[in-house]
PDB file of N, CA and C in Angstrom:
ATOM      1  N   MET A  10     -63.402-126.705  52.242  1.00  0.00           N
ATOM      2  CA  MET A  10     -63.381-125.365  51.690  1.00  0.00           C
ATOM      3  C   MET A  10     -62.848-125.432  50.268  1.00  0.00           C
ATOM      4  N   ARG A  11     -63.530-124.737  49.389  1.00  0.00           N
ATOM      5  CA  ARG A  11     -63.083-124.708  48.008  1.00  0.00           C
ATOM      6  C   ARG A  11     -61.825-123.865  47.893  1.00  0.00           C
ATOM      7  N   LEU A  12     -61.007-124.186  46.910  1.00  0.00           N
ATOM      8  CA  LEU A  12     -59.820-123.382  46.663  1.00  0.00           C
ATOM      9  C   LEU A  12     -60.177-122.206  45.771  1.00  0.00           C
ATOM     10  N   HIS A  13     -59.664-121.057  46.117  1.00  0.00           N
ATOM     11  CA  HIS A  13     -59.930-119.837  45.377  1.00  0.00           C
ATOM     12  C   HIS A  13     -58.594-119.149  45.134  1.00  0.00           C
ATOM     13  N   VAL A  14     -57.807-119.647  44.210  1.00  0.00           N
ATOM     14  CA  VAL A  14     -56.456-119.136  44.034  1.00  0.00           C
ATOM     15  C   VAL A  14     -56.459-117.679  43.588  1.00  0.00           C
ATOM     16  N   PHE A  15     -57.025-117.376  42.424  1.00  0.00           N
ATOM     17  CA  PHE A  15     -57.016-115.993  41.952  1.00  0.00           C
ATOM     18  C   PHE A  15     -57.829-115.077  42.856  1.00  0.00           C
ATOM     19  N   PRO A  16     -59.079-115.441  43.174  1.00  0.00           N
ATOM     20  CA  PRO A  16     -59.839-114.564  44.067  1.00  0.00           C
ATOM     21  C   PRO A  16     -59.183-114.388  45.430  1.00  0.00           C
ATOM     22  N   ALA A  17     -58.553-115.424  45.946  1.00  0.00           N
ATOM     23  CA  ALA A  17     -57.894-115.313  47.250  1.00  0.00           C
ATOM     24  C   ALA A  17     -56.750-114.307  47.182  1.00  0.00           C
ATOM     25  N   LEU A  18     -56.009-114.325  46.097  1.00  0.00           N
ATOM     26  CA  LEU A  18     -54.927-113.359  45.941  1.00  0.00           C
ATOM     27  C   LEU A  18     -55.474-111.941  45.849  1.00  0.00           C
ATOM     28  N   ALA A  19     -56.575-111.774  45.139  1.00  0.00           N
ATOM     29  CA  ALA A  19     -57.183-110.451  45.014  1.00  0.00           C
ATOM     30  C   ALA A  19     -57.685-109.958  46.367  1.00  0.00           C
ATOM     31  N   LEU A  20     -58.326-110.833  47.118  1.00  0.00           N
ATOM     32  CA  LEU A  20     -58.844-110.439  48.425  1.00  0.00           C
ATOM     33  C   LEU A  20     -57.710-110.146  49.395  1.00  0.00           C
ATOM     34  N   THR A  21     -56.682-110.963  49.385  1.00  0.00           N
ATOM     35  CA  THR A  21     -55.539-110.725  50.261  1.00  0.00           C
ATOM     36  C   THR A  21     -54.911-109.380  49.949  1.00  0.00           C
ATOM     37  N   ALA A  22     -54.757-109.075  48.676  1.00  0.00           N
ATOM     38  CA  ALA A  22     -54.194-107.782  48.288  1.00  0.00           C
ATOM     39  C   ALA A  22     -55.084-106.646  48.770  1.00  0.00           C
ATOM     40  N   ALA A  23     -56.394-106.814  48.661  1.00  0.00           N
ATOM     41  CA  ALA A  23     -57.316-105.775  49.115  1.00  0.00           C
ATOM     42  C   ALA A  23     -57.221-105.594  50.618  1.00  0.00           C
ATOM     43  N   VAL A  24     -57.144-106.678  51.352  1.00  0.00           N
ATOM     44  CA  VAL A  24     -57.049-106.593  52.807  1.00  0.00           C
ATOM     45  C   VAL A  24     -55.746-105.932  53.214  1.00  0.00           C
ATOM     46  N   LEU A  25     -54.676-106.292  52.550  1.00  0.00           N
ATOM     47  CA  LEU A  25     -53.368-105.768  52.940  1.00  0.00           C
ATOM     48  C   LEU A  25     -53.123-104.337  52.475  1.00  0.00           C
ATOM     49  N   THR A  26     -53.740-103.930  51.359  1.00  0.00           N
ATOM     50  CA  THR A  26     -53.475-102.595  50.851  1.00  0.00           C
ATOM     51  C   THR A  26     -54.586-101.605  51.126  1.00  0.00           C
ATOM     52  N   GLY A  27     -55.718-102.065  51.619  1.00  0.00           N
ATOM     53  CA  GLY A  27     -56.857-101.180  51.821  1.00  0.00           C
ATOM     54  C   GLY A  27     -56.640-100.115  52.883  1.00  0.00           C
ATOM     55  N   VAL A  28     -55.910-100.430  53.928  1.00  0.00           N
ATOM     56  CA  VAL A  28     -55.721 -99.525  55.057  1.00  0.00           C
ATOM     57  C   VAL A  28     -54.309 -99.730  55.583  1.00  0.00           C
ATOM     58  N   PRO A  29     -53.660 -98.685  56.046  1.00  0.00           N
ATOM     59  CA  PRO A  29     -52.329 -98.873  56.613  1.00  0.00           C
ATOM     60  C   PRO A  29     -52.342 -99.923  57.729  1.00  0.00           C
ATOM     61  N   ALA A  30     -51.315-100.768  57.746  1.00  0.00           N
ATOM     62  CA  ALA A  30     -51.257-101.886  58.696  1.00  0.00           C
ATOM     63  C   ALA A  30     -51.303-101.416  60.139  1.00  0.00           C
ATOM     64  N   ALA A  31     -50.748-100.250  60.423  1.00  0.00           N
ATOM     65  CA  ALA A  31     -50.736 -99.768  61.799  1.00  0.00           C
ATOM     66  C   ALA A  31     -52.129 -99.429  62.300  1.00  0.00           C
ATOM     67  N   ALA A  32     -53.050 -99.108  61.391  1.00  0.00           N
ATOM     68  CA  ALA A  32     -54.383 -98.693  61.788  1.00  0.00           C
ATOM     69  C   ALA A  32     -55.286 -99.872  62.123  1.00  0.00           C
ATOM     70  N   THR A  33     -55.252-100.913  61.326  1.00  0.00           N
ATOM     71  CA  THR A  33     -56.166-102.033  61.497  1.00  0.00           C
ATOM     72  C   THR A  33     -55.390-103.330  61.450  1.00  0.00           C
ATOM     73  N   ASP A  34     -55.536-104.126  62.492  1.00  0.00           N
ATOM     74  CA  ASP A  34     -54.833-105.409  62.580  1.00  0.00           C
ATOM     75  C   ASP A  34     -55.629-106.465  61.826  1.00  0.00           C
ATOM     76  N   THR A  35     -55.051-107.024  60.762  1.00  0.00           N
ATOM     77  CA  THR A  35     -55.723-108.034  59.945  1.00  0.00           C
ATOM     78  C   THR A  35     -55.130-109.425  60.141  1.00  0.00           C
ATOM     79  N   SER A  36     -54.407-109.619  61.227  1.00  0.00           N
ATOM     80  CA  SER A  36     -53.742-110.909  61.450  1.00  0.00           C
ATOM     81  C   SER A  36     -54.716-112.029  61.802  1.00  0.00           C
ATOM     82  N   SER A  37     -55.840-111.689  62.390  1.00  0.00           N
ATOM     83  CA  SER A  37     -56.862-112.676  62.737  1.00  0.00           C
ATOM     84  C   SER A  37     -58.184-111.940  62.898  1.00  0.00           C
ATOM     85  N   LEU A  38     -59.259-112.673  62.945  1.00  0.00           N
ATOM     86  CA  LEU A  38     -60.567-112.055  63.123  1.00  0.00           C
ATOM     87  C   LEU A  38     -60.665-111.355  64.468  1.00  0.00           C
ATOM     88  N   SER A  39     -60.199-112.001  65.511  1.00  0.00           N
ATOM     89  CA  SER A  39     -60.302-111.382  66.837  1.00  0.00           C
ATOM     90  C   SER A  39     -59.485-110.090  66.907  1.00  0.00           C
ATOM     91  N   ALA A  40     -58.302-110.082  66.308  1.00  0.00           N
ATOM     92  CA  ALA A  40     -57.480-108.870  66.292  1.00  0.00           C
ATOM     93  C   ALA A  40     -58.144-107.773  65.462  1.00  0.00           C
ATOM     94  N   PHE A  41     -58.744-108.166  64.345  1.00  0.00           N
ATOM     95  CA  PHE A  41     -59.437-107.218  63.480  1.00  0.00           C
ATOM     96  C   PHE A  41     -60.596-106.554  64.226  1.00  0.00           C
ATOM     97  N   VAL A  42     -61.440-107.360  64.850  1.00  0.00           N
ATOM     98  CA  VAL A  42     -62.598-106.825  65.572  1.00  0.00           C
ATOM     99  C   VAL A  42     -62.136-105.914  66.708  1.00  0.00           C
ATOM    100  N   LEU A  43     -61.096-106.297  67.395  1.00  0.00           N
ATOM    101  CA  LEU A  43     -60.572-105.465  68.478  1.00  0.00           C
ATOM    102  C   LEU A  43     -60.072-104.124  67.934  1.00  0.00           C
ATOM    103  N   SER A  44     -59.357-104.147  66.828  1.00  0.00           N
ATOM    104  CA  SER A  44     -58.837-102.900  66.264  1.00  0.00           C
ATOM    105  C   SER A  44     -59.942-102.037  65.656  1.00  0.00           C
ATOM    106  N   CYS A  45     -61.088-102.637  65.327  1.00  0.00           N
ATOM    107  CA  CYS A  45     -62.211-101.872  64.777  1.00  0.00           C
ATOM    108  C   CYS A  45     -62.787-100.902  65.797  1.00  0.00           C
ATOM    109  N   LYS A  46     -62.583-101.178  67.056  1.00  0.00           N
ATOM    110  CA  LYS A  46     -63.077-100.263  68.092  1.00  0.00           C
ATOM    111  C   LYS A  46     -62.396 -98.902  67.982  1.00  0.00           C
ATOM    112  N   ASP A  47     -61.132 -98.886  67.544  1.00  0.00           N
ATOM    113  CA  ASP A  47     -60.386 -97.640  67.404  1.00  0.00           C
ATOM    114  C   ASP A  47     -60.366 -97.121  65.967  1.00  0.00           C
ATOM    115  N   ASP A  48     -60.674 -97.981  65.003  1.00  0.00           N
ATOM    116  CA  ASP A  48     -60.575 -97.592  63.595  1.00  0.00           C
ATOM    117  C   ASP A  48     -61.756 -98.139  62.796  1.00  0.00           C
ATOM    118  N   ALA A  49     -62.954 -97.680  63.116  1.00  0.00           N
ATOM    119  CA  ALA A  49     -64.154 -98.173  62.435  1.00  0.00           C
ATOM    120  C   ALA A  49     -64.116 -97.887  60.941  1.00  0.00           C
ATOM    121  N   LYS A  50     -63.604 -96.730  60.559  1.00  0.00           N
ATOM    122  CA  LYS A  50     -63.532 -96.364  59.142  1.00  0.00           C
ATOM    123  C   LYS A  50     -62.579 -97.290  58.390  1.00  0.00           C
ATOM    124  N   GLY A  51     -61.456 -97.611  58.998  1.00  0.00           N
ATOM    125  CA  GLY A  51     -60.500 -98.523  58.371  1.00  0.00           C
ATOM    126  C   GLY A  51     -61.074 -99.923  58.216  1.00  0.00           C
ATOM    127  N   CYS A  52     -61.812-100.385  59.212  1.00  0.00           N
ATOM    128  CA  CYS A  52     -62.438-101.706  59.153  1.00  0.00           C
ATOM    129  C   CYS A  52     -63.488-101.753  58.046  1.00  0.00           C
ATOM    130  N   HIS A  53     -64.275-100.689  57.946  1.00  0.00           N
ATOM    131  CA  HIS A  53     -65.282-100.631  56.875  1.00  0.00           C
ATOM    132  C   HIS A  53     -64.592-100.638  55.509  1.00  0.00           C
ATOM    133  N   SER A  54     -63.487 -99.936  55.399  1.00  0.00           N
ATOM    134  CA  SER A  54     -62.744 -99.887  54.142  1.00  0.00           C
ATOM    135  C   SER A  54     -62.247-101.276  53.739  1.00  0.00           C
ATOM    136  N   ILE A  55     -61.778-102.040  54.695  1.00  0.00           N
ATOM    137  CA  ILE A  55     -61.307-103.397  54.408  1.00  0.00           C
ATOM    138  C   ILE A  55     -62.469-104.275  53.959  1.00  0.00           C
ATOM    139  N   ALA A  56     -63.601-104.171  54.632  1.00  0.00           N
ATOM    140  CA  ALA A  56     -64.777-104.954  54.234  1.00  0.00           C
ATOM    141  C   ALA A  56     -65.259-104.527  52.844  1.00  0.00           C
ATOM    142  N   LEU A  57     -65.237-103.236  52.568  1.00  0.00           N
ATOM    143  CA  LEU A  57     -65.632-102.728  51.254  1.00  0.00           C
ATOM    144  C   LEU A  57     -64.708-103.264  50.163  1.00  0.00           C
ATOM    145  N   ASN A  58     -63.413-103.244  50.418  1.00  0.00           N
ATOM    146  CA  ASN A  58     -62.456-103.791  49.442  1.00  0.00           C
ATOM    147  C   ASN A  58     -62.695-105.277  49.209  1.00  0.00           C
ATOM    148  N   ALA A  59     -63.064-105.996  50.254  1.00  0.00           N
ATOM    149  CA  ALA A  59     -63.352-107.429  50.114  1.00  0.00           C
ATOM    150  C   ALA A  59     -64.585-107.647  49.239  1.00  0.00           C
ATOM    151  N   ILE A  60     -65.630-106.833  49.444  1.00  0.00           N
ATOM    152  CA  ILE A  60     -66.842-106.951  48.632  1.00  0.00           C
ATOM    153  C   ILE A  60     -66.522-106.650  47.168  1.00  0.00           C
ATOM    154  N   ILE A  61     -65.796-105.588  46.925  1.00  0.00           N
ATOM    155  CA  ILE A  61     -65.427-105.225  45.552  1.00  0.00           C
ATOM    156  C   ILE A  61     -64.584-106.325  44.923  1.00  0.00           C
ATOM    157  N   SER A  62     -63.647-106.885  45.679  1.00  0.00           N
ATOM    158  CA  SER A  62     -62.807-107.972  45.168  1.00  0.00           C
ATOM    159  C   SER A  62     -63.640-109.207  44.852  1.00  0.00           C
ATOM    160  N   ALA A  63     -64.581-109.540  45.737  1.00  0.00           N
ATOM    161  CA  ALA A  63     -65.446-110.701  45.492  1.00  0.00           C
ATOM    162  C   ALA A  63     -66.263-110.498  44.217  1.00  0.00           C
ATOM    163  N   ARG A  64     -66.816-109.321  44.060  1.00  0.00           N
ATOM    164  CA  ARG A  64     -67.603-109.045  42.853  1.00  0.00           C
ATOM    165  C   ARG A  64     -66.730-109.066  41.599  1.00  0.00           C
ATOM    166  N   ASN A  65     -65.564-108.473  41.663  1.00  0.00           N
ATOM    167  CA  ASN A  65     -64.666-108.471  40.509  1.00  0.00           C
ATOM    168  C   ASN A  65     -64.228-109.877  40.125  1.00  0.00           C
ATOM    169  N   ALA A  66     -64.087-110.747  41.116  1.00  0.00           N
ATOM    170  CA  ALA A  66     -63.678-112.135  40.876  1.00  0.00           C
ATOM    171  C   ALA A  66     -64.879-113.028  40.552  1.00  0.00           C
ATOM    172  N   LYS A  67     -66.083-112.412  40.537  1.00  0.00           N
ATOM    173  CA  LYS A  67     -67.328-113.155  40.295  1.00  0.00           C
ATOM    174  C   LYS A  67     -67.500-114.286  41.316  1.00  0.00           C
ATOM    175  N   TYR A  68     -67.149-113.964  42.556  1.00  0.00           N
ATOM    176  CA  TYR A  68     -67.262-114.926  43.650  1.00  0.00           C
ATOM    177  C   TYR A  68     -68.532-114.642  44.442  1.00  0.00           C
ATOM    178  N   GLY A  69     -69.215-115.694  44.824  1.00  0.00           N
ATOM    179  CA  GLY A  69     -70.363-115.571  45.704  1.00  0.00           C
ATOM    180  C   GLY A  69     -71.628-115.144  44.990  1.00  0.00           C
ATOM    181  N   CYS A  70     -72.644-114.883  45.779  1.00  0.00           N
ATOM    182  CA  CYS A  70     -73.975-114.562  45.250  1.00  0.00           C
ATOM    183  C   CYS A  70     -74.518-113.282  45.865  1.00  0.00           C
ATOM    184  N   ILE A  71     -73.695-112.263  45.935  1.00  0.00           N
ATOM    185  CA  ILE A  71     -74.153-110.972  46.425  1.00  0.00           C
ATOM    186  C   ILE A  71     -75.112-110.414  45.371  1.00  0.00           C
ATOM    187  N   PRO A  72     -76.345-110.110  45.760  1.00  0.00           N
ATOM    188  CA  PRO A  72     -77.301-109.605  44.772  1.00  0.00           C
ATOM    189  C   PRO A  72     -76.820-108.309  44.113  1.00  0.00           C
ATOM    190  N   LYS A  73     -77.101-108.189  42.838  1.00  0.00           N
ATOM    191  CA  LYS A  73     -76.675-107.004  42.090  1.00  0.00           C
ATOM    192  C   LYS A  73     -77.300-105.723  42.634  1.00  0.00           C
ATOM    193  N   ASP A  74     -78.487-105.823  43.224  1.00  0.00           N
ATOM    194  CA  ASP A  74     -79.161-104.628  43.723  1.00  0.00           C
ATOM    195  C   ASP A  74     -78.679-104.201  45.114  1.00  0.00           C
ATOM    196  N   VAL A  75     -77.754-104.934  45.698  1.00  0.00           N
ATOM    197  CA  VAL A  75     -77.186-104.558  46.992  1.00  0.00           C
ATOM    198  C   VAL A  75     -75.947-103.706  46.739  1.00  0.00           C
ATOM    199  N   ASP A  76     -76.002-102.473  47.205  1.00  0.00           N
ATOM    200  CA  ASP A  76     -74.903-101.523  47.055  1.00  0.00           C
ATOM    201  C   ASP A  76     -73.645-102.042  47.773  1.00  0.00           C
ATOM    202  N   ASN A  77     -72.477-101.705  47.242  1.00  0.00           N
ATOM    203  CA  ASN A  77     -71.219-102.147  47.850  1.00  0.00           C
ATOM    204  C   ASN A  77     -71.086-101.693  49.303  1.00  0.00           C
ATOM    205  N   GLU A  78     -71.494-100.471  49.602  1.00  0.00           N
ATOM    206  CA  GLU A  78     -71.397 -99.956  50.978  1.00  0.00           C
ATOM    207  C   GLU A  78     -72.296-100.757  51.929  1.00  0.00           C
ATOM    208  N   VAL A  79     -73.503-101.067  51.470  1.00  0.00           N
ATOM    209  CA  VAL A  79     -74.439-101.851  52.279  1.00  0.00           C
ATOM    210  C   VAL A  79     -73.898-103.266  52.469  1.00  0.00           C
ATOM    211  N   ALA A  80     -73.356-103.846  51.403  1.00  0.00           N
ATOM    212  CA  ALA A  80     -72.775-105.186  51.490  1.00  0.00           C
ATOM    213  C   ALA A  80     -71.586-105.194  52.447  1.00  0.00           C
ATOM    214  N   ALA A  81     -70.763-104.146  52.402  1.00  0.00           N
ATOM    215  CA  ALA A  81     -69.616-104.058  53.310  1.00  0.00           C
ATOM    216  C   ALA A  81     -70.082-103.982  54.760  1.00  0.00           C
ATOM    217  N   ASP A  82     -71.144-103.215  55.013  1.00  0.00           N
ATOM    218  CA  ASP A  82     -71.692-103.140  56.372  1.00  0.00           C
ATOM    219  C   ASP A  82     -72.171-104.517  56.838  1.00  0.00           C
ATOM    220  N   LYS A  83     -72.839-105.238  55.944  1.00  0.00           N
ATOM    221  CA  LYS A  83     -73.342-106.566  56.307  1.00  0.00           C
ATOM    222  C   LYS A  83     -72.183-107.532  56.568  1.00  0.00           C
ATOM    223  N   LEU A  84     -71.161-107.501  55.718  1.00  0.00           N
ATOM    224  CA  LEU A  84     -69.998-108.366  55.911  1.00  0.00           C
ATOM    225  C   LEU A  84     -69.286-108.017  57.212  1.00  0.00           C
ATOM    226  N   LEU A  85     -69.118-106.746  57.476  1.00  0.00           N
ATOM    227  CA  LEU A  85     -68.469-106.326  58.712  1.00  0.00           C
ATOM    228  C   LEU A  85     -69.285-106.768  59.930  1.00  0.00           C
ATOM    229  N   GLY A  86     -70.591-106.648  59.842  1.00  0.00           N
ATOM    230  CA  GLY A  86     -71.455-107.127  60.931  1.00  0.00           C
ATOM    231  C   GLY A  86     -71.315-108.620  61.135  1.00  0.00           C
ATOM    232  N   TRP A  87     -71.252-109.367  60.043  1.00  0.00           N
ATOM    233  CA  TRP A  87     -71.073-110.816  60.152  1.00  0.00           C
ATOM    234  C   TRP A  87     -69.740-111.135  60.831  1.00  0.00           C
ATOM    235  N   LEU A  88     -68.699-110.440  60.435  1.00  0.00           N
ATOM    236  CA  LEU A  88     -67.387-110.683  61.040  1.00  0.00           C
ATOM    237  C   LEU A  88     -67.410-110.383  62.539  1.00  0.00           C
ATOM    238  N   LYS A  89     -68.018-109.281  62.916  1.00  0.00           N
ATOM    239  CA  LYS A  89     -68.078-108.920  64.335  1.00  0.00           C
ATOM    240  C   LYS A  89     -68.938-109.896  65.122  1.00  0.00           C
ATOM    241  N   ASP A  90     -70.078-110.293  64.572  1.00  0.00           N
ATOM    242  CA  ASP A  90     -70.945-111.254  65.261  1.00  0.00           C
ATOM    243  C   ASP A  90     -70.274-112.616  65.386  1.00  0.00           C
ATOM    244  N   THR A  91     -69.556-113.018  64.340  1.00  0.00           N
ATOM    245  CA  THR A  91     -68.873-114.307  64.362  1.00  0.00           C
ATOM    246  C   THR A  91     -67.808-114.332  65.453  1.00  0.00           C
ATOM    247  N   ALA A  92     -67.071-113.244  65.570  1.00  0.00           N
ATOM    248  CA  ALA A  92     -66.013-113.182  66.585  1.00  0.00           C
ATOM    249  C   ALA A  92     -66.589-113.306  67.985  1.00  0.00           C
ATOM    250  N   SER A  93     -67.753-112.705  68.190  1.00  0.00           N
ATOM    251  CA  SER A  93     -68.303-112.717  69.547  1.00  0.00           C
ATOM    252  C   SER A  93     -69.143-113.960  69.849  1.00  0.00           C
ATOM    253  N   THR A  94     -69.618-114.662  68.808  1.00  0.00           N
ATOM    254  CA  THR A  94     -70.506-115.796  69.061  1.00  0.00           C
ATOM    255  C   THR A  94     -69.932-117.153  68.681  1.00  0.00           C
ATOM    256  N   ASN A  95     -68.865-117.188  67.919  1.00  0.00           N
ATOM    257  CA  ASN A  95     -68.335-118.464  67.468  1.00  0.00           C
ATOM    258  C   ASN A  95     -66.810-118.495  67.627  1.00  0.00           C
ATOM    259  N   PRO A  96     -66.323-118.951  68.773  1.00  0.00           N
ATOM    260  CA  PRO A  96     -64.895-118.905  69.050  1.00  0.00           C
ATOM    261  C   PRO A  96     -64.021-119.713  68.086  1.00  0.00           C
ATOM    262  N   LYS A  97     -64.592-120.626  67.318  1.00  0.00           N
ATOM    263  CA  LYS A  97     -63.765-121.402  66.382  1.00  0.00           C
ATOM    264  C   LYS A  97     -63.149-120.509  65.307  1.00  0.00           C
ATOM    265  N   TYR A  98     -63.737-119.338  65.063  1.00  0.00           N
ATOM    266  CA  TYR A  98     -63.200-118.421  64.058  1.00  0.00           C
ATOM    267  C   TYR A  98     -62.235-117.387  64.623  1.00  0.00           C
ATOM    268  N   ALA A  99     -62.133-117.256  65.925  1.00  0.00           N
ATOM    269  CA  ALA A  99     -61.434-116.148  66.564  1.00  0.00           C
ATOM    270  C   ALA A  99     -59.978-115.996  66.128  1.00  0.00           C
ATOM    271  N   LYS A 100     -59.288-117.057  65.822  1.00  0.00           N
ATOM    272  CA  LYS A 100     -57.871-116.962  65.446  1.00  0.00           C
ATOM    273  C   LYS A 100     -57.622-117.272  63.974  1.00  0.00           C
ATOM    274  N   ASP A 101     -58.702-117.431  63.190  1.00  0.00           N
ATOM    275  CA  ASP A 101     -58.540-117.706  61.759  1.00  0.00           C
ATOM    276  C   ASP A 101     -58.060-116.460  61.024  1.00  0.00           C
ATOM    277  N   ALA A 102     -57.410-116.685  59.895  1.00  0.00           N
ATOM    278  CA  ALA A 102     -56.941-115.582  59.065  1.00  0.00           C
ATOM    279  C   ALA A 102     -58.134-114.802  58.525  1.00  0.00           C
ATOM    280  N   LEU A 103     -58.033-113.511  58.567  1.00  0.00           N
ATOM    281  CA  LEU A 103     -59.130-112.653  58.144  1.00  0.00           C
ATOM    282  C   LEU A 103     -59.482-112.849  56.670  1.00  0.00           C
ATOM    283  N   ASP A 104     -58.492-112.990  55.813  1.00  0.00           N
ATOM    284  CA  ASP A 104     -58.806-113.139  54.384  1.00  0.00           C
ATOM    285  C   ASP A 104     -59.611-114.413  54.115  1.00  0.00           C
ATOM    286  N   ASP A 105     -59.350-115.490  54.842  1.00  0.00           N
ATOM    287  CA  ASP A 105     -60.156-116.710  54.700  1.00  0.00           C
ATOM    288  C   ASP A 105     -61.591-116.474  55.168  1.00  0.00           C
ATOM    289  N   LEU A 106     -61.734-115.749  56.258  1.00  0.00           N
ATOM    290  CA  LEU A 106     -63.065-115.516  56.805  1.00  0.00           C
ATOM    291  C   LEU A 106     -63.891-114.543  55.967  1.00  0.00           C
ATOM    292  N   MET A 107     -63.235-113.711  55.183  1.00  0.00           N
ATOM    293  CA  MET A 107     -63.985-112.833  54.274  1.00  0.00           C
ATOM    294  C   MET A 107     -64.801-113.686  53.298  1.00  0.00           C
ATOM    295  N   TRP A 108     -64.177-114.753  52.749  1.00  0.00           N
ATOM    296  CA  TRP A 108     -64.890-115.645  51.827  1.00  0.00           C
ATOM    297  C   TRP A 108     -66.034-116.340  52.535  1.00  0.00           C
ATOM    298  N   THR A 109     -65.774-116.816  53.751  1.00  0.00           N
ATOM    299  CA  THR A 109     -66.818-117.475  54.531  1.00  0.00           C
ATOM    300  C   THR A 109     -67.956-116.496  54.798  1.00  0.00           C
ATOM    301  N   GLY A 110     -67.604-115.262  55.122  1.00  0.00           N
ATOM    302  CA  GLY A 110     -68.610-114.248  55.380  1.00  0.00           C
ATOM    303  C   GLY A 110     -69.478-113.944  54.174  1.00  0.00           C
ATOM    304  N   VAL A 111     -68.865-113.900  52.991  1.00  0.00           N
ATOM    305  CA  VAL A 111     -69.641-113.696  51.761  1.00  0.00           C
ATOM    306  C   VAL A 111     -70.580-114.878  51.547  1.00  0.00           C
ATOM    307  N   ASP A 112     -70.063-116.090  51.723  1.00  0.00           N
ATOM    308  CA  ASP A 112     -70.890-117.292  51.548  1.00  0.00           C
ATOM    309  C   ASP A 112     -72.040-117.344  52.551  1.00  0.00           C
ATOM    310  N   GLU A 113     -71.767-116.989  53.804  1.00  0.00           N
ATOM    311  CA  GLU A 113     -72.783-117.057  54.847  1.00  0.00           C
ATOM    312  C   GLU A 113     -73.807-115.925  54.733  1.00  0.00           C
ATOM    313  N   SER A 114     -73.355-114.749  54.334  1.00  0.00           N
ATOM    314  CA  SER A 114     -74.250-113.599  54.240  1.00  0.00           C
ATOM    315  C   SER A 114     -75.154-113.655  53.020  1.00  0.00           C
ATOM    316  N   TRP A 115     -74.635-114.217  51.937  1.00  0.00           N
ATOM    317  CA  TRP A 115     -75.407-114.313  50.697  1.00  0.00           C
ATOM    318  C   TRP A 115     -75.239-115.718  50.110  1.00  0.00           C
ATOM    319  N   PRO A 116     -75.881-116.701  50.729  1.00  0.00           N
ATOM    320  CA  PRO A 116     -75.723-118.077  50.232  1.00  0.00           C
ATOM    321  C   PRO A 116     -76.270-118.216  48.805  1.00  0.00           C
ATOM    322  N   CYS A 117     -75.555-118.982  48.016  1.00  0.00           N
ATOM    323  CA  CYS A 117     -75.985-119.245  46.640  1.00  0.00           C
ATOM    324  C   CYS A 117     -77.069-120.314  46.654  1.00  0.00           C
ATOM    325  N   LYS A 118     -78.064-120.134  45.808  1.00  0.00           N
ATOM    326  CA  LYS A 118     -79.115-121.145  45.687  1.00  0.00           C
ATOM    327  C   LYS A 118     -78.554-122.350  44.965  1.00  0.00           C
ATOM    328  N   LYS A 119     -78.945-123.512  45.422  1.00  0.00           N
ATOM    329  CA  LYS A 119     -78.422-124.738  44.822  1.00  0.00           C
ATOM    330  C   LYS A 119     -79.408-125.330  43.872  1.00  0.00           C
TER     331      LYS A 119
END
């Protein structure tokens, strides 16, 4: 995994400040997905903040014509699908998986 010092700090700040901690559990992907059942709006807000942070940090290859809300929905879907289909991610830190989700959802051409 590549190191993303500045972008990682920006994403962590977005995850931690986007929604009150009591509403959405961001301690792991599995906890996040579980808390999304009760707080779908808060989960979308966290994904939206991650997309905005990634774009501001010029991270990833999210197409310019993809709206932030649509990108957040796609990232949130990736996170939920990953939790249910790939147990290796279930206990990983959410902020790390946001980067993986951006990379997997919009792979950069090599």
